[in-house]
Amino acid sequence: MADLSSLFVTRLYRAALPERKPLVDIAELEATCLSVAGDDDAGHDWCEENGYPGYTSYASLTDLPWRFPVFADLVRALDAHVAAFAEDLEFDLGDKTLQLEDIWINILPEGGTHSGHLHPHSVISGTVYVAMPEGTSAIKFEDPRLPMMMAAPPRAKDAKRKLRTFAYVEPKVGDVLLWESWLRHEVPMNMAEENRISVSFNYKWE
Ligand SMILES: [Fe+2]
Protein backbone atom coordinates (compact mmCIF):
# COMPACT_ATOMS: atom_id res chain seq x y z
CA MET A 1 0.00 0.00 0.00
CA ALA A 2 1.44 3.36 -1.01
CA ASP A 3 1.83 6.06 1.58
CA LEU A 4 0.06 9.23 0.43
CA SER A 5 0.16 12.45 2.38
CA SER A 6 -0.89 16.07 1.91
CA LEU A 7 1.75 18.78 1.74
CA PHE A 8 1.43 22.58 1.86
CA VAL A 9 -2.10 22.54 3.11
CA THR A 10 -4.41 25.59 2.83
CA ARG A 11 -6.44 26.02 6.01
CA LEU A 12 -9.86 27.65 6.20
CA TYR A 13 -11.34 28.56 9.60
CA ARG A 14 -15.10 28.62 10.12
CA ALA A 15 -16.91 29.18 13.38
CA ALA A 16 -20.10 30.70 14.68
CA LEU A 17 -19.39 34.04 16.36
CA PRO A 18 -21.23 33.35 19.64
CA GLU A 19 -18.94 30.42 20.44
CA ARG A 20 -16.56 32.91 21.95
CA LYS A 21 -17.11 35.83 24.30
CA PRO A 22 -18.05 38.58 24.05
CA LEU A 23 -21.30 37.66 22.35
CA VAL A 24 -22.03 39.84 19.35
CA ASP A 25 -25.59 41.02 18.71
CA ILE A 26 -26.00 40.26 15.00
CA ALA A 27 -29.31 42.17 14.71
CA GLU A 28 -27.62 45.26 16.14
CA LEU A 29 -24.65 44.71 13.83
CA GLU A 30 -26.99 44.58 10.81
CA ALA A 31 -28.84 47.72 11.90
CA THR A 32 -25.51 49.50 12.41
CA CYS A 33 -24.22 48.45 8.97
CA LEU A 34 -27.38 49.80 7.33
CA SER A 35 -27.30 53.02 9.32
CA VAL A 36 -23.60 53.62 8.51
CA ALA A 37 -24.30 52.97 4.82
CA GLY A 38 -27.23 55.39 4.95
CA ASP A 39 -25.04 58.23 6.28
CA ASP A 40 -21.77 57.68 4.44
CA ASP A 41 -21.96 59.95 1.38
CA ALA A 42 -18.19 59.82 0.83
CA GLY A 43 -18.40 56.02 0.77
CA HIS A 44 -21.20 56.02 -1.79
CA ASP A 45 -19.26 58.49 -3.95
CA TRP A 46 -16.21 56.21 -3.82
CA CYS A 47 -18.31 53.16 -4.78
CA GLU A 48 -19.78 55.03 -7.72
CA GLU A 49 -16.42 56.35 -8.93
CA ASN A 50 -14.83 52.93 -8.65
CA GLY A 51 -17.65 50.87 -10.11
CA TYR A 52 -18.23 49.02 -6.85
CA PRO A 53 -21.75 47.54 -6.81
CA GLY A 54 -23.67 48.38 -3.65
CA TYR A 55 -21.76 49.86 -0.72
CA THR A 56 -18.45 49.38 1.07
CA SER A 57 -17.05 51.52 3.87
CA TYR A 58 -13.54 50.32 2.96
CA ALA A 59 -12.34 53.60 1.46
CA SER A 60 -14.22 56.05 3.67
CA LEU A 61 -14.40 54.87 7.31
CA THR A 62 -11.50 53.61 9.40
CA ASP A 63 -12.87 53.86 12.92
CA LEU A 64 -15.96 51.63 13.12
CA PRO A 65 -14.90 49.94 16.43
CA TRP A 66 -14.33 53.33 18.01
CA ARG A 67 -17.67 54.75 16.85
CA PHE A 68 -19.96 51.78 17.52
CA PRO A 69 -19.89 49.50 20.60
CA VAL A 70 -21.21 46.55 18.56
CA PHE A 71 -18.13 46.82 16.34
CA ALA A 72 -15.90 47.00 19.42
CA ASP A 73 -17.54 43.76 20.68
CA LEU A 74 -17.07 42.21 17.27
CA VAL A 75 -13.35 43.04 17.19
CA ARG A 76 -12.85 41.52 20.65
CA ALA A 77 -14.56 38.34 19.42
CA LEU A 78 -12.53 38.33 16.22
CA ASP A 79 -9.25 38.74 18.12
CA ALA A 80 -10.02 35.43 19.86
CA HIS A 81 -10.95 33.67 16.62
CA VAL A 82 -7.81 34.94 14.89
CA ALA A 83 -5.67 33.78 17.82
CA ALA A 84 -7.24 30.32 17.57
CA PHE A 85 -6.58 30.20 13.82
CA ALA A 86 -2.96 31.33 14.29
CA GLU A 87 -2.55 28.44 16.71
CA ASP A 88 -4.03 26.01 14.19
CA LEU A 89 -1.62 27.37 11.56
CA GLU A 90 1.26 26.85 14.00
CA PHE A 91 2.56 30.35 13.36
CA ASP A 92 5.65 31.36 15.28
CA LEU A 93 4.77 34.98 15.97
CA GLY A 94 7.88 35.74 18.04
CA ASP A 95 7.39 38.83 20.14
CA LYS A 96 4.88 40.33 17.70
CA THR A 97 1.13 39.78 17.63
CA LEU A 98 -1.69 39.64 15.12
CA GLN A 99 -3.62 42.89 15.28
CA LEU A 100 -6.63 44.27 13.50
CA GLU A 101 -5.57 46.48 10.61
CA ASP A 102 -8.86 47.30 8.84
CA ILE A 103 -12.51 46.40 9.25
CA TRP A 104 -15.21 47.41 6.80
CA ILE A 105 -18.83 46.88 5.80
CA ASN A 106 -19.95 45.34 2.48
CA ILE A 107 -23.51 45.59 1.19
CA LEU A 108 -23.95 43.69 -2.06
CA PRO A 109 -27.32 44.22 -3.78
CA GLU A 110 -29.05 41.89 -6.22
CA GLY A 111 -26.81 41.42 -9.28
CA GLY A 112 -23.68 42.65 -7.46
CA THR A 113 -20.41 40.68 -7.56
CA HIS A 114 -16.96 41.11 -6.09
CA SER A 115 -14.30 39.77 -8.46
CA GLY A 116 -11.28 37.67 -7.46
CA HIS A 117 -8.74 39.36 -5.21
CA LEU A 118 -6.19 38.93 -2.42
CA HIS A 119 -5.63 41.16 0.61
CA PRO A 120 -2.02 42.36 0.18
CA HIS A 121 0.13 43.44 3.17
CA SER A 122 -1.96 41.45 5.66
CA VAL A 123 -1.56 38.05 7.31
CA ILE A 124 -5.07 36.87 8.17
CA SER A 125 -8.22 38.08 6.45
CA GLY A 126 -11.80 37.12 6.94
CA THR A 127 -15.46 37.94 6.90
CA VAL A 128 -18.39 37.89 9.30
CA TYR A 129 -21.77 37.23 7.68
CA VAL A 130 -24.50 39.65 8.74
CA ALA A 131 -27.33 39.09 6.22
CA MET A 132 -27.36 36.11 3.87
CA PRO A 133 -30.74 36.01 2.08
CA GLU A 134 -31.97 32.75 0.59
CA GLY A 135 -30.18 32.07 -2.70
CA THR A 136 -27.39 34.62 -2.20
CA SER A 137 -23.80 33.92 -3.25
CA ALA A 138 -21.38 31.59 -1.56
CA ILE A 139 -17.77 32.76 -1.26
CA LYS A 140 -15.45 31.10 -3.78
CA PHE A 141 -11.82 30.32 -2.95
CA GLU A 142 -9.21 29.45 -5.57
CA ASP A 143 -6.32 27.01 -5.33
CA PRO A 144 -3.29 29.33 -4.90
CA ARG A 145 -1.29 27.06 -7.23
CA LEU A 146 -3.72 27.61 -10.11
CA PRO A 147 -1.36 29.91 -12.08
CA MET A 148 1.21 27.07 -12.08
CA MET A 149 -1.17 24.42 -13.40
CA MET A 150 -0.59 25.14 -17.08
CA ALA A 151 -0.96 21.56 -18.29
CA ALA A 152 -2.81 19.93 -15.41
CA PRO A 153 -6.05 18.12 -16.29
CA PRO A 154 -9.20 19.33 -14.58
CA ARG A 155 -10.37 17.51 -11.47
CA ALA A 156 -13.29 15.10 -11.57
CA LYS A 157 -16.63 16.76 -10.79
CA ASP A 158 -17.00 14.63 -7.68
CA ALA A 159 -13.35 15.01 -6.57
CA LYS A 160 -12.75 15.26 -2.84
CA ARG A 161 -13.24 18.81 -1.63
CA LYS A 162 -9.59 19.19 -0.65
CA LEU A 163 -8.50 18.28 -4.19
CA ARG A 164 -10.79 20.66 -6.06
CA THR A 165 -9.46 23.77 -7.77
CA PHE A 166 -12.26 25.97 -6.44
CA ALA A 167 -14.00 25.74 -3.09
CA TYR A 168 -17.43 27.27 -2.48
CA VAL A 169 -18.44 27.97 1.09
CA GLU A 170 -21.97 28.99 2.08
CA PRO A 171 -21.72 30.71 5.44
CA LYS A 172 -24.69 31.27 7.70
CA VAL A 173 -25.54 34.53 9.44
CA GLY A 174 -23.25 34.88 12.43
CA ASP A 175 -20.48 32.75 10.92
CA VAL A 176 -16.92 33.96 10.75
CA LEU A 177 -14.54 32.70 8.08
CA LEU A 178 -10.78 33.24 8.29
CA TRP A 179 -8.07 32.49 5.73
CA GLU A 180 -4.52 33.55 5.03
CA SER A 181 -4.54 36.89 3.22
CA TRP A 182 -2.76 35.55 0.12
CA LEU A 183 -5.67 33.22 -0.68
CA ARG A 184 -7.56 34.47 -3.71
CA HIS A 185 -11.33 34.67 -3.32
CA GLU A 186 -14.39 36.21 -4.92
CA VAL A 187 -18.09 36.70 -4.34
CA PRO A 188 -20.11 35.48 -7.34
CA MET A 189 -23.24 37.37 -8.36
CA ASN A 190 -25.85 37.88 -5.66
CA MET A 191 -28.96 36.32 -7.22
CA ALA A 192 -31.17 37.09 -4.22
CA GLU A 193 -33.42 40.15 -4.27
CA GLU A 194 -32.22 41.25 -0.87
CA ASN A 195 -28.84 42.67 0.13
CA ARG A 196 -26.01 40.35 1.12
CA ILE A 197 -24.37 42.08 4.10
CA SER A 198 -20.97 41.20 5.52
CA VAL A 199 -18.14 42.73 7.52
CA SER A 200 -14.61 42.01 6.32
CA PHE A 201 -11.29 42.61 8.03
CA ASN A 202 -7.52 42.25 7.86
CA TYR A 203 -5.06 41.36 10.60
CA LYS A 204 -1.42 42.38 10.41
CA TRP A 205 1.62 40.91 12.18
CA GLU A 206 3.27 43.63 14.19
FE1 LIG B 1 -11.83 39.90 0.14
Short mmCIF file of C-alpha atoms in Angstrom, two decimals, residues 2 9 11 22 25 35 39 43 45-46 57 59 72 84 100-101 109 111 144 160 171 178 182 199 205:
data_model
loop_
_atom_site.label_atom_id
_atom_site.label_comp_id
_atom_site.label_asym_id
_atom_site.label_seq_id
_atom_site.Cartn_x
_atom_site.Cartn_y
_atom_site.Cartn_z
CA ALA A 2 1.44 3.36 -1.01
CA VAL A 9 -2.10 22.54 3.11
CA ARG A 11 -6.44 26.02 6.01
CA PRO A 22 -18.05 38.58 24.05
CA ASP A 25 -25.59 41.02 18.71
CA SER A 35 -27.30 53.02 9.32
CA ASP A 39 -25.04 58.23 6.28
CA GLY A 43 -18.40 56.02 0.77
CA ASP A 45 -19.26 58.49 -3.95
CA TRP A 46 -16.21 56.21 -3.82
CA SER A 57 -17.05 51.52 3.87
CA ALA A 59 -12.34 53.60 1.46
CA ALA A 72 -15.90 47.00 19.42
CA ALA A 84 -7.24 30.32 17.57
CA LEU A 100 -6.63 44.27 13.50
CA GLU A 101 -5.57 46.48 10.61
CA PRO A 109 -27.32 44.22 -3.78
CA GLY A 111 -26.81 41.42 -9.28
CA PRO A 144 -3.29 29.33 -4.90
CA LYS A 160 -12.75 15.26 -2.84
CA PRO A 171 -21.72 30.71 5.44
CA LEU A 178 -10.78 33.24 8.29
CA TRP A 182 -2.76 35.55 0.12
CA VAL A 199 -18.14 42.73 7.52
CA TRP A 205 1.62 40.91 12.18
#
